[in-house]
Coordinates of C-alpha atoms in Angstrom, one line a residue:
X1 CA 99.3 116.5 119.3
X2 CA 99.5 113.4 121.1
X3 CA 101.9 113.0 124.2
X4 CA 102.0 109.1 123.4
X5 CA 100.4 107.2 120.0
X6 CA 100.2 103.6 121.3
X7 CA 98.9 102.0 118.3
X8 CA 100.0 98.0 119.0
X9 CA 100.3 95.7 116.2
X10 CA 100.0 92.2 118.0
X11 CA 101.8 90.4 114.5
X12 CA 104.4 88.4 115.0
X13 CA 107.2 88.0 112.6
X14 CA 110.7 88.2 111.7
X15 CA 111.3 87.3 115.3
X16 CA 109.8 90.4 117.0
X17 CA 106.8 91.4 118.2
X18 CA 105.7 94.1 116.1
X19 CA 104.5 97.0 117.8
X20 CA 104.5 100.6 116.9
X21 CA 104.4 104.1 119.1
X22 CA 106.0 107.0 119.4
X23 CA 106.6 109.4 122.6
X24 CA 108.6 112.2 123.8
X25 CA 111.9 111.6 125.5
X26 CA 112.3 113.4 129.0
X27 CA 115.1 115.3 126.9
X28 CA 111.8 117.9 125.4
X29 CA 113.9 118.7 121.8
X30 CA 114.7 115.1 120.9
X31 CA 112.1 113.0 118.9
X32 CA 112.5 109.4 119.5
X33 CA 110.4 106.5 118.3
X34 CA 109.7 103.5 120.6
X35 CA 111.9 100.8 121.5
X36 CA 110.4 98.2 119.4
X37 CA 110.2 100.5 116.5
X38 CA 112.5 99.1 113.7
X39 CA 115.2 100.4 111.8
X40 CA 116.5 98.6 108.3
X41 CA 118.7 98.9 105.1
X42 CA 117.9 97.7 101.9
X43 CA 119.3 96.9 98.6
X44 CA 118.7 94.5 95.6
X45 CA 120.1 91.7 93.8
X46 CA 121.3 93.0 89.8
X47 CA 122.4 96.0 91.8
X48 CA 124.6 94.8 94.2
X49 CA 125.4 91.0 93.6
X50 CA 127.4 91.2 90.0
X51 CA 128.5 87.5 89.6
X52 CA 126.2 87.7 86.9
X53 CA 127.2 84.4 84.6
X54 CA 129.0 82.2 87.1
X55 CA 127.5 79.3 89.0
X56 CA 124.5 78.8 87.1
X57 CA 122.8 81.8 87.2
X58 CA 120.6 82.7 84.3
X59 CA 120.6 85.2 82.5
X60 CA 118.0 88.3 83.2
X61 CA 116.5 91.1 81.4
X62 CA 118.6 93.5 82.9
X63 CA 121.7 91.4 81.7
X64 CA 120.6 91.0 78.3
X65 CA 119.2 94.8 78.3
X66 CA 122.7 96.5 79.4
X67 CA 124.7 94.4 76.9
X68 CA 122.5 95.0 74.1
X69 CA 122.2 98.5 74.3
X70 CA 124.7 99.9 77.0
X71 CA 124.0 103.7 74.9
X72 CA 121.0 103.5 76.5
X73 CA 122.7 103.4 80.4
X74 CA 124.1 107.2 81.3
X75 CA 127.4 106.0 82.0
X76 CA 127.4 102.8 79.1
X77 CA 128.1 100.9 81.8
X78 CA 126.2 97.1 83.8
X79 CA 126.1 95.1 86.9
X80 CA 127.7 92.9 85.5
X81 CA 130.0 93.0 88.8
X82 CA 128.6 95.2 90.5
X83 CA 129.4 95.6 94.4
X84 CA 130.5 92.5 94.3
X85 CA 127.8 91.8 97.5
X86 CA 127.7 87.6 95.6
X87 CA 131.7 87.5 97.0
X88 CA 131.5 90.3 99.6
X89 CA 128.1 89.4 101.6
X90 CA 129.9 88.8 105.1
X91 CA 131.1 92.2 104.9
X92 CA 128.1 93.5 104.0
X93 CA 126.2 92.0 107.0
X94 CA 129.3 93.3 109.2
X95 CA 128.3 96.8 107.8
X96 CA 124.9 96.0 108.7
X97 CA 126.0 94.5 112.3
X98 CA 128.5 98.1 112.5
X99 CA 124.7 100.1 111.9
X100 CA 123.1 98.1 114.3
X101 CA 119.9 97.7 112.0
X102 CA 117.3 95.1 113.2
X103 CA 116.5 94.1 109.7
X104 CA 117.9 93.7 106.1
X105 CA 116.3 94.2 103.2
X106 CA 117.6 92.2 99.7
X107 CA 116.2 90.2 96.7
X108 CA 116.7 86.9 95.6
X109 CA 117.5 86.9 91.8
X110 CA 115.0 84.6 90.2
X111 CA 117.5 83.7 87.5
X112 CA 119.8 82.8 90.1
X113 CA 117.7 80.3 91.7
X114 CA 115.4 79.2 88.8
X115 CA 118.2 79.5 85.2
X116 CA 115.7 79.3 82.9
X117 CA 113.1 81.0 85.5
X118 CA 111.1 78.0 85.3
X119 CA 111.1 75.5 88.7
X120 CA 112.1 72.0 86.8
X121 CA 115.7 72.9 87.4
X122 CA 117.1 74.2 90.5
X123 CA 120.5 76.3 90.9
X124 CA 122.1 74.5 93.7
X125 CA 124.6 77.2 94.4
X126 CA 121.8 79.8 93.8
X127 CA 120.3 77.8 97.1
X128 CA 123.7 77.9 98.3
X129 CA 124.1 81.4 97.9
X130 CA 121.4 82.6 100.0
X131 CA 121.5 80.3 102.6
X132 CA 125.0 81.6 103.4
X133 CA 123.5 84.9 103.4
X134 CA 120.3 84.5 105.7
X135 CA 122.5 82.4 107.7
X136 CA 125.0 85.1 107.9
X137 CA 122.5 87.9 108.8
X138 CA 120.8 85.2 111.8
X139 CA 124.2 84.6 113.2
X140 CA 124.4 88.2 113.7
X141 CA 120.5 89.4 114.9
X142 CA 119.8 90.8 111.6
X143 CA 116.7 89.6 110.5
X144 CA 116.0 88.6 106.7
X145 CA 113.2 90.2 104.4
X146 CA 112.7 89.0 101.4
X147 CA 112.1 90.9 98.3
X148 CA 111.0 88.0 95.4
X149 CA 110.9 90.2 92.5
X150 CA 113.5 93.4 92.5
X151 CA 113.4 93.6 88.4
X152 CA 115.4 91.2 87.3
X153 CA 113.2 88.7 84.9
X154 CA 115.0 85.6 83.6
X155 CA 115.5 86.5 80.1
X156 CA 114.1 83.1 78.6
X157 CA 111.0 83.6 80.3
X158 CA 111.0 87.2 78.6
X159 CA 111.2 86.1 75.4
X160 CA 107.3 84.4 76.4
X161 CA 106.5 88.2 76.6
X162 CA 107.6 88.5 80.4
X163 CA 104.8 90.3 82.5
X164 CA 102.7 90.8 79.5
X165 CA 102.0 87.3 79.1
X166 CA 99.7 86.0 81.3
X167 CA 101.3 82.5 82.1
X168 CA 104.0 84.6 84.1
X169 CA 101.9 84.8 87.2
X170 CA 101.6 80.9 87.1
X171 CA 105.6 80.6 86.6
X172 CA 105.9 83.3 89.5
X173 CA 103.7 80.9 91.3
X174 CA 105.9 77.8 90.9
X175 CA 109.0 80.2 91.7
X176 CA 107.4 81.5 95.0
X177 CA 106.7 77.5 96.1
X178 CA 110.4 77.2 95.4
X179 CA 111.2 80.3 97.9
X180 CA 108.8 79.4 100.4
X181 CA 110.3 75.6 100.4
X182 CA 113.5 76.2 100.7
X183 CA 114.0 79.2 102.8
X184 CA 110.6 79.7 104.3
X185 CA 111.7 78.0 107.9
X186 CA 114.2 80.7 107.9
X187 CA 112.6 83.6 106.5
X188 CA 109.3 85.4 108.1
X189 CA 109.1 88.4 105.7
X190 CA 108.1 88.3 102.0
X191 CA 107.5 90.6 99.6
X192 CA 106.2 89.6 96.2
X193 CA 107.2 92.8 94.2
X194 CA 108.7 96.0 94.4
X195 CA 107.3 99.1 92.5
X196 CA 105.8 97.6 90.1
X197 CA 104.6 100.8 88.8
X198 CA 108.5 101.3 87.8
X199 CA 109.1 98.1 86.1
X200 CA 105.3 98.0 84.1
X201 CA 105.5 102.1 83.5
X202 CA 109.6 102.6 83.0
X203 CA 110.0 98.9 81.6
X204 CA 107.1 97.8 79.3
X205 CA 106.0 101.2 78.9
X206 CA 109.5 102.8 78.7
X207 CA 113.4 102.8 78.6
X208 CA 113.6 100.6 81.1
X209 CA 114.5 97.2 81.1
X210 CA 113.1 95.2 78.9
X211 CA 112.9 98.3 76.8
X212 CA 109.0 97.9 75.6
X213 CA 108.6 101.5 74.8
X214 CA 104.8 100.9 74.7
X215 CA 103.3 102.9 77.3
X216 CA 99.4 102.6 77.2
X217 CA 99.1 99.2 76.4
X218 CA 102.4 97.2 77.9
X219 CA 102.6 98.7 81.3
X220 CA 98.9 97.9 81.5
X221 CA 99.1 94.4 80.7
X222 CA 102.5 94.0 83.0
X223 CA 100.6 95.5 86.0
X224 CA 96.9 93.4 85.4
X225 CA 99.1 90.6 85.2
X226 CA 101.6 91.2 88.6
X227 CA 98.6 92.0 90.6
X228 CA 97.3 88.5 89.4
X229 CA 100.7 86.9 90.8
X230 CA 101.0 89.0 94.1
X231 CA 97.3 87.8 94.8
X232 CA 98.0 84.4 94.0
X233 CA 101.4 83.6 95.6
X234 CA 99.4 85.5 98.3
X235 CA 96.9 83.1 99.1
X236 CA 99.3 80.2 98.0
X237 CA 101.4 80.9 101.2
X238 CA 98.0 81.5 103.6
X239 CA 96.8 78.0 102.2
X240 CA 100.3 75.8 102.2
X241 CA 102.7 77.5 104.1
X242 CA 101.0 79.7 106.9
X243 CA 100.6 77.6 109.5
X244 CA 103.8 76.2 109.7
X245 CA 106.1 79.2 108.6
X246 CA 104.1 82.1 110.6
X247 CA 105.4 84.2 108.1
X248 CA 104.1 87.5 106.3
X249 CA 103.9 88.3 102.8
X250 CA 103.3 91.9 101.2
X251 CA 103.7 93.9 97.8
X252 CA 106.0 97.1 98.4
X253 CA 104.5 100.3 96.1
X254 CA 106.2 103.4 95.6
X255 CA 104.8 106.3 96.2
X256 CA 105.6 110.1 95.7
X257 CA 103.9 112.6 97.3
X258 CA 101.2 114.9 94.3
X259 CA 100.8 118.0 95.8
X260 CA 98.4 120.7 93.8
X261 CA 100.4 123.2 92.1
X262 CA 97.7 126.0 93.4
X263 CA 94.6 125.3 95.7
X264 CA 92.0 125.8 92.9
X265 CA 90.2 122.9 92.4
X266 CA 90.6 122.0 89.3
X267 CA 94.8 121.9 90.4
X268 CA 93.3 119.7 93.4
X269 CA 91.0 117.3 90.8
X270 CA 94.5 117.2 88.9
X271 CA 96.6 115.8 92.1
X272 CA 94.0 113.5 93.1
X273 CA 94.1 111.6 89.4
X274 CA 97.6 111.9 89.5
X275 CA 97.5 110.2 93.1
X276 CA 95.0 107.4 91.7
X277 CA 96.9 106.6 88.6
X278 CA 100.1 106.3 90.1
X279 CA 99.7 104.8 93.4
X280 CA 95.9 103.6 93.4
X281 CA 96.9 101.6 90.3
X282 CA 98.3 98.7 92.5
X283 CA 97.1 99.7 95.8
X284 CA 93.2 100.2 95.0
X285 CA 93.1 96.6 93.8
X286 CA 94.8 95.3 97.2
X287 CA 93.6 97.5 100.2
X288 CA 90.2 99.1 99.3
X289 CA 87.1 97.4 100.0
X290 CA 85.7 97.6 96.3
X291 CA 88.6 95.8 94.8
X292 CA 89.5 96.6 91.4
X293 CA 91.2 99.4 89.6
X294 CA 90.0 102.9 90.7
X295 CA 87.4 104.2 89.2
X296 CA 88.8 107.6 87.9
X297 CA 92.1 105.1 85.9
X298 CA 89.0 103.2 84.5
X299 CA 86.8 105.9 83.3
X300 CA 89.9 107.6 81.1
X301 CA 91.5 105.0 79.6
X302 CA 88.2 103.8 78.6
X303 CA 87.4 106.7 77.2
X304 CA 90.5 107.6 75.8
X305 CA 90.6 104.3 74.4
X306 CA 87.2 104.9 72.7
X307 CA 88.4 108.2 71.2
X308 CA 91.5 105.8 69.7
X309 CA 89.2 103.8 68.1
X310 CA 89.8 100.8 70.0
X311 CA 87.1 98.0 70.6
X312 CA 87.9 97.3 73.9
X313 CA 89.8 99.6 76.8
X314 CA 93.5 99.1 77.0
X315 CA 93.1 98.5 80.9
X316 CA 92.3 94.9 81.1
X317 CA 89.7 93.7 83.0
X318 CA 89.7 91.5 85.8
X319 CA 87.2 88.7 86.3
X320 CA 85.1 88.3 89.7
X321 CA 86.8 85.8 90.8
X322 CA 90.5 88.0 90.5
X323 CA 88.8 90.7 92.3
X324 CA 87.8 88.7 95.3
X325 CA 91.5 87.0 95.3
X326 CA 93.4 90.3 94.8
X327 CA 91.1 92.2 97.4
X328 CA 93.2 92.3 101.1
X329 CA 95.7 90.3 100.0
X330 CA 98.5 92.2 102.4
X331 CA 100.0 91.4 105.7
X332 CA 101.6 94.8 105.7
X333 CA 101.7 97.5 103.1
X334 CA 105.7 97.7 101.8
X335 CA 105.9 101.5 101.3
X336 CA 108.8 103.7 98.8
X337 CA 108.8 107.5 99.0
X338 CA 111.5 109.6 97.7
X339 CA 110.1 112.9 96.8
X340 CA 107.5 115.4 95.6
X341 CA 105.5 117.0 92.8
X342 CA 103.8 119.5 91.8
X343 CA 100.2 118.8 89.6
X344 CA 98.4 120.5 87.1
X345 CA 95.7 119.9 84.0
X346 CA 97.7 119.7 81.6
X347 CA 96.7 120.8 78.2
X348 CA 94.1 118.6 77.0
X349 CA 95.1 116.5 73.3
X350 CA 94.1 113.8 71.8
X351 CA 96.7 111.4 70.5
X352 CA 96.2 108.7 68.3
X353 CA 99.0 107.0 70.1
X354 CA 98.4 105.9 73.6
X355 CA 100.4 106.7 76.2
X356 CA 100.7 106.4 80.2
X357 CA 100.8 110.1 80.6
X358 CA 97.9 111.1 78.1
X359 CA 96.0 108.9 79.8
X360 CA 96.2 110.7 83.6
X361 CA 96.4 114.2 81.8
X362 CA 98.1 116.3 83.9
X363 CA 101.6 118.2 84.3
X364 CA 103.8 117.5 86.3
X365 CA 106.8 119.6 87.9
X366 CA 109.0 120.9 90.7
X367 CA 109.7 124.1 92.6
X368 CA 112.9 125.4 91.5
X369 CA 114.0 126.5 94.9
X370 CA 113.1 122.5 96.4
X371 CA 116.6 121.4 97.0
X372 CA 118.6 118.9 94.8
X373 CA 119.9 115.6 95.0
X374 CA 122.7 114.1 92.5
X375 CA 119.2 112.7 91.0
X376 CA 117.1 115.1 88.3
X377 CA 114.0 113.8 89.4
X378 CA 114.6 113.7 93.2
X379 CA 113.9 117.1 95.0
X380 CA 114.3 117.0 98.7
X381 CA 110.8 118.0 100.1
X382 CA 110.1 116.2 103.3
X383 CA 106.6 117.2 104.1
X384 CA 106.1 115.0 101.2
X385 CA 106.1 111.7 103.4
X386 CA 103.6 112.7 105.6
X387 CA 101.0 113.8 103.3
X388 CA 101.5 110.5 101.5
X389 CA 101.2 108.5 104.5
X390 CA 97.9 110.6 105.9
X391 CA 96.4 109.9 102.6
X392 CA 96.7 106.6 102.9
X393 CA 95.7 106.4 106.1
X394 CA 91.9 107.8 104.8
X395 CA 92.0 106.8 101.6
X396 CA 92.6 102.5 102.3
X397 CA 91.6 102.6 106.4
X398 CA 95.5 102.6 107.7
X399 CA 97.0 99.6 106.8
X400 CA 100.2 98.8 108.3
X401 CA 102.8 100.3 106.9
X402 CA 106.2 99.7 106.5
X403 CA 108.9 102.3 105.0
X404 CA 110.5 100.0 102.7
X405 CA 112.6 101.9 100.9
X406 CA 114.2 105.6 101.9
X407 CA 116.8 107.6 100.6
X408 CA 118.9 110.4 98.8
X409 CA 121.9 110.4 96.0
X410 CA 124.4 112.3 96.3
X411 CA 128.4 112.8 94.4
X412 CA 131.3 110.3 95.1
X413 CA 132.6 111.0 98.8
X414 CA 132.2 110.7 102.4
X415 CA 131.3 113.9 103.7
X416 CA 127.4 113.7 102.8
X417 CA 126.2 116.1 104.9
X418 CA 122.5 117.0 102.2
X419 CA 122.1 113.0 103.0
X420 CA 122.6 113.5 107.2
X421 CA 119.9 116.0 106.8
X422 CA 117.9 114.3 104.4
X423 CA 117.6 111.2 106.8
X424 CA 116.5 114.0 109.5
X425 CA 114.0 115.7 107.8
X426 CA 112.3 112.6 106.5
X427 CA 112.3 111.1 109.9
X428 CA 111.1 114.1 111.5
X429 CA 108.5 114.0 109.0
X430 CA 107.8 110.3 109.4
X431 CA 107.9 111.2 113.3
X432 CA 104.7 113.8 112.9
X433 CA 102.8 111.0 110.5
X434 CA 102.8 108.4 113.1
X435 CA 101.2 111.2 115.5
X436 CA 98.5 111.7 113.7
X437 CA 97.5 108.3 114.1
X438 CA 99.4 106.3 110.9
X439 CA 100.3 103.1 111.6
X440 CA 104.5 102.7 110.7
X441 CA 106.3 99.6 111.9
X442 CA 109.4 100.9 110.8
X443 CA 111.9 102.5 108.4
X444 CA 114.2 101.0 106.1
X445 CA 116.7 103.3 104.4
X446 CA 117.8 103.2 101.0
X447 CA 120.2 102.0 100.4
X448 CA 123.0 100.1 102.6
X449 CA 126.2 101.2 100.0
X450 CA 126.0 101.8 96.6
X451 CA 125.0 100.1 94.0
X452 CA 124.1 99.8 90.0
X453 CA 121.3 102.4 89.8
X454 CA 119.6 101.5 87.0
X455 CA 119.8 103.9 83.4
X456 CA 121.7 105.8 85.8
X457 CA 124.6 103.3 86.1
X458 CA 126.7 104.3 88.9
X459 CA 126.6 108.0 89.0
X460 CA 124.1 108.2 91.2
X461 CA 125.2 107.1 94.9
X462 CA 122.3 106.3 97.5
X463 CA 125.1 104.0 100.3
X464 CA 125.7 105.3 103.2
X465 CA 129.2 103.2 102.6
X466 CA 130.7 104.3 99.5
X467 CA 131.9 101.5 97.1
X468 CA 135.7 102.7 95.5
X469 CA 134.8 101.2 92.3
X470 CA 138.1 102.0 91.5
X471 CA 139.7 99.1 93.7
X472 CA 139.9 95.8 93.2
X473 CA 138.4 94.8 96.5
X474 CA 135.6 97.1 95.7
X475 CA 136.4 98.7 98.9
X476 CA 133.4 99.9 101.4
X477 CA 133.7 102.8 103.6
X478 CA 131.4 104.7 105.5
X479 CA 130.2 107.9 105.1
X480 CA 129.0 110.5 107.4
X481 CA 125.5 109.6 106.8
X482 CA 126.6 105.8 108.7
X483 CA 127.4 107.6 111.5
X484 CA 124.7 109.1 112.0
X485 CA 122.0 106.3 110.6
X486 CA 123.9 104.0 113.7
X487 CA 123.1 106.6 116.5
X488 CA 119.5 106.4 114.9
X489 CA 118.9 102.9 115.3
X490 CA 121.1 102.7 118.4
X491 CA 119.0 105.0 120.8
X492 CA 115.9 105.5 118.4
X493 CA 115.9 109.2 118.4
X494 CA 116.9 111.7 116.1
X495 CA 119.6 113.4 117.1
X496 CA 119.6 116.8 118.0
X497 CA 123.3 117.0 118.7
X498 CA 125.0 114.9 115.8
X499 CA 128.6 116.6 115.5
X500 CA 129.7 116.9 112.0
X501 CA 133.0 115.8 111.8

């Protein structure tokens, strides 16, 4: 174990000098990253902002999806108001000034800013809007990043076929230069998507938002086609907007931690395709030398698709030219981890119907005795994070890393002690990662207060302020997790002496 990791980062951006460490405090039980370390919140734009019709906003697929079908939403319900956050940001970035984060973490709704998502006409409160809000954040030391794409699609550029359509990375194009023009001298930190394994997989290929159900072909055309955007809004910033702007732009993946279910190796061989299907899908194509997708996703969908009778695999190809634009095209990597699997073969069939999971071929589950979250799919296993990170760190050469997104549900109320203790263990985890020599610029918790969670609706609460739904003012109080995120990000150690109260 090292007594001090001094791994410096010489970037500059979002107003600080990023460098990264972590030591021992002369107090021997406390952990505590380095000064300079940062601490964030996050949230995003359909979840939080309702104000979904007013101004000139457009309309998004997440609009149209919840209004069509709201049986399809656990609790039939929308964001159609939300948090309120389009009425309510000043006292959101109070919170935010109360937690003492360095850093906030939102999305700009494309509809909001482009109505019919195309860059001919401009929303002028939609520009108004967010300049209020970066403005707001600046006036209090709170620096801006940028998510561009949080899910929300306009809708009239979904009924083009949205990310299936090709075309869609040169409209994300034109709505980037829109971004970049009007908030770039104000904003350092992009990021071009987030988890677009959730939005291709859950939304082309699933339930989700736009509600393709047509996993195996959809969510394979929606990622070929974001990775073609990310890697061209990438290199149109480096080539127009660089030099002037200093700024850094990144892609945020998600990532949960596959852990073999024994240590045979065929269990092992199991984990590793899991690992490559579900996280190599976006990152193998950005960080690894080769480019491209890896070479395990390749070999069974082609073959699968063979088997189907298909003339060509349903992973697209991409051209040279796309490889060598796509390749390194990261400032940072934008990290996600939430939890942690357990991976098997599963039993081998042939369908004549393709799907996502055929394709990897392996089971997936959880140990019982994991603890739970108010989430069925989120277990609470905290070694999780640092296995993800390590592998990362020998599997794409350590890229910077930044936790982008962090976090627990829990039940309605204020006394959230599994969260409190959540936040410890993955920090403590987080702690031991960065001592083995990964390279973390920071942590960003998910999320600030809580929000529309998706199919979930609201039943599922990440905030560490609680939003009384209830009330007319949409009221935010904090929890106990607040509390004890602020003496985080106040001293940079985790505390070994937090007082439950």
């Amino acid at each position: 174990m090292l007594d001090e990791a001094t791994y410096l980062v010489s970037k500059e951006g979002w107003g600080h000098c990023f460098c990264f460490c972590v030591l021992l405090c002369p107090k021997a039980a406390k952990l505590c990253f380095r000064e300079d370390f940062l601490f964030g919140v996050a949230t995003a734009a359909y979840q939080i902002e309702g104000a979904w019709n007013i101004s000139g906003k457009g309309e998004s697929i997440w609009d149209t999806y919840t209004h069509g079908h709201p049986e399809r939403v656990f609790d039939h319900k929308n964001g159609d108001v939300a948090a309120d956050s389009y009425h309510l940001f000043k006292e959101d970035v109070r919170l935010m000034k109360e937690l003492n984060v360095s850093y906030y973490r939102f999305s700009i709704s494309w509809p909001r800013l482009l109505p019919t998502g195309l860059s001919n006409e401009i929303n002028k409160d939609g520009v108004r809007y967010y300049m209020d809000l970066i403005d707001e954040l600046k006036r209090n030391r709170i620096e801006p990043l940028v998510t561009m794409y949080h899910w929300d699609l306009p809708q009239n550029l979904q009924y083009l076929g949205g990310w299936t359509n090709p075309i869609m990375a040169d409209y994300f194009v034109d709505y980037a230069r829109v971004l970049f023009k009007t908030f770039g001298s104000k904003v350092q930190g992009w990021i071009t998507f987030n988890e677009p394994l959730s939005f291709c997989h859950d939304g082309y290929g699933g339930n989700d938002a736009p509600g393709g159900r047509s996993s195996g072909f959809e969510d394979y055309m929606c990622g070929h086609n974001v990775l073609r955007a990310h890697g061209m809004v990438y290199h149109l910033y480096q080539k127009e907007f660089k030099q002037e702007q200093r700024g850094y732009i990144f892609i945020t993946l998600d990532f949960s931690w596959f852990e073999p279910l024994t240590t045979s190796d065929a269990d092992k061989a199991a984990a590793e395709t899991a690992r490559q299907f579900n996280f190599g899908w976006f990152a193998n194509p950005i960080l690894s030398e080769q480019g491209d997708y890896p070479p395990i996703m390749r070999k069974r969908i082609d073959a699968m698709s063979k088997k189907q009778g298909y003339i060509r695999s349903r992973l697209p190809t991409f051209t040279e030219e796309e490889i060598q634009m796509i390749r390194g095209s990261y400032d940072y990597l934008g990290f996600n981890h939430y939890t942690t699997y357990l991976v098997s073969w599963a039993e081998e069939k042939f369908g004549s119907s393709p799907s996502f999971e055929e394709d990897v071929g392996v089971k997936i589950t959880q140990k019982e005795e994991w603890p739970k979250s108010n989430s069925s799919w989120l277990r609470i296993v905290p070694w999780g994070l640092r296995k993800s990170l390590n592998w990362i760190r020998h599997a794409y050469n350590n890229p910077i890393t930044l936790i982008t997104e962090n976090g627990v549900s829990s039940e309605p109320g204020l006394h959230d002690l599994k969260r409190v203790n959540y936040i410890e263990g993955y920090l403590k985890s987080l702690y031991s990662a960065i001592q083995d020599g990964c390279y973390v610029l920071g942590y960003t918790y998910w999320s600030l207060l809580d929000n529309f969670e998706w199919m979930r609706g609201y039943s599922e609460r990440f905030g560490l302020y609680e939003v009384d739904y209830n009330s007319k003012s949409l009221t935010r109080t904090p929890r106990l997790s607040a509390s004890y995120f602020n003496q985080i990000t106040s001293t940079k150690c985790i505390p070994d002496d937090f007082i439950d109260y």
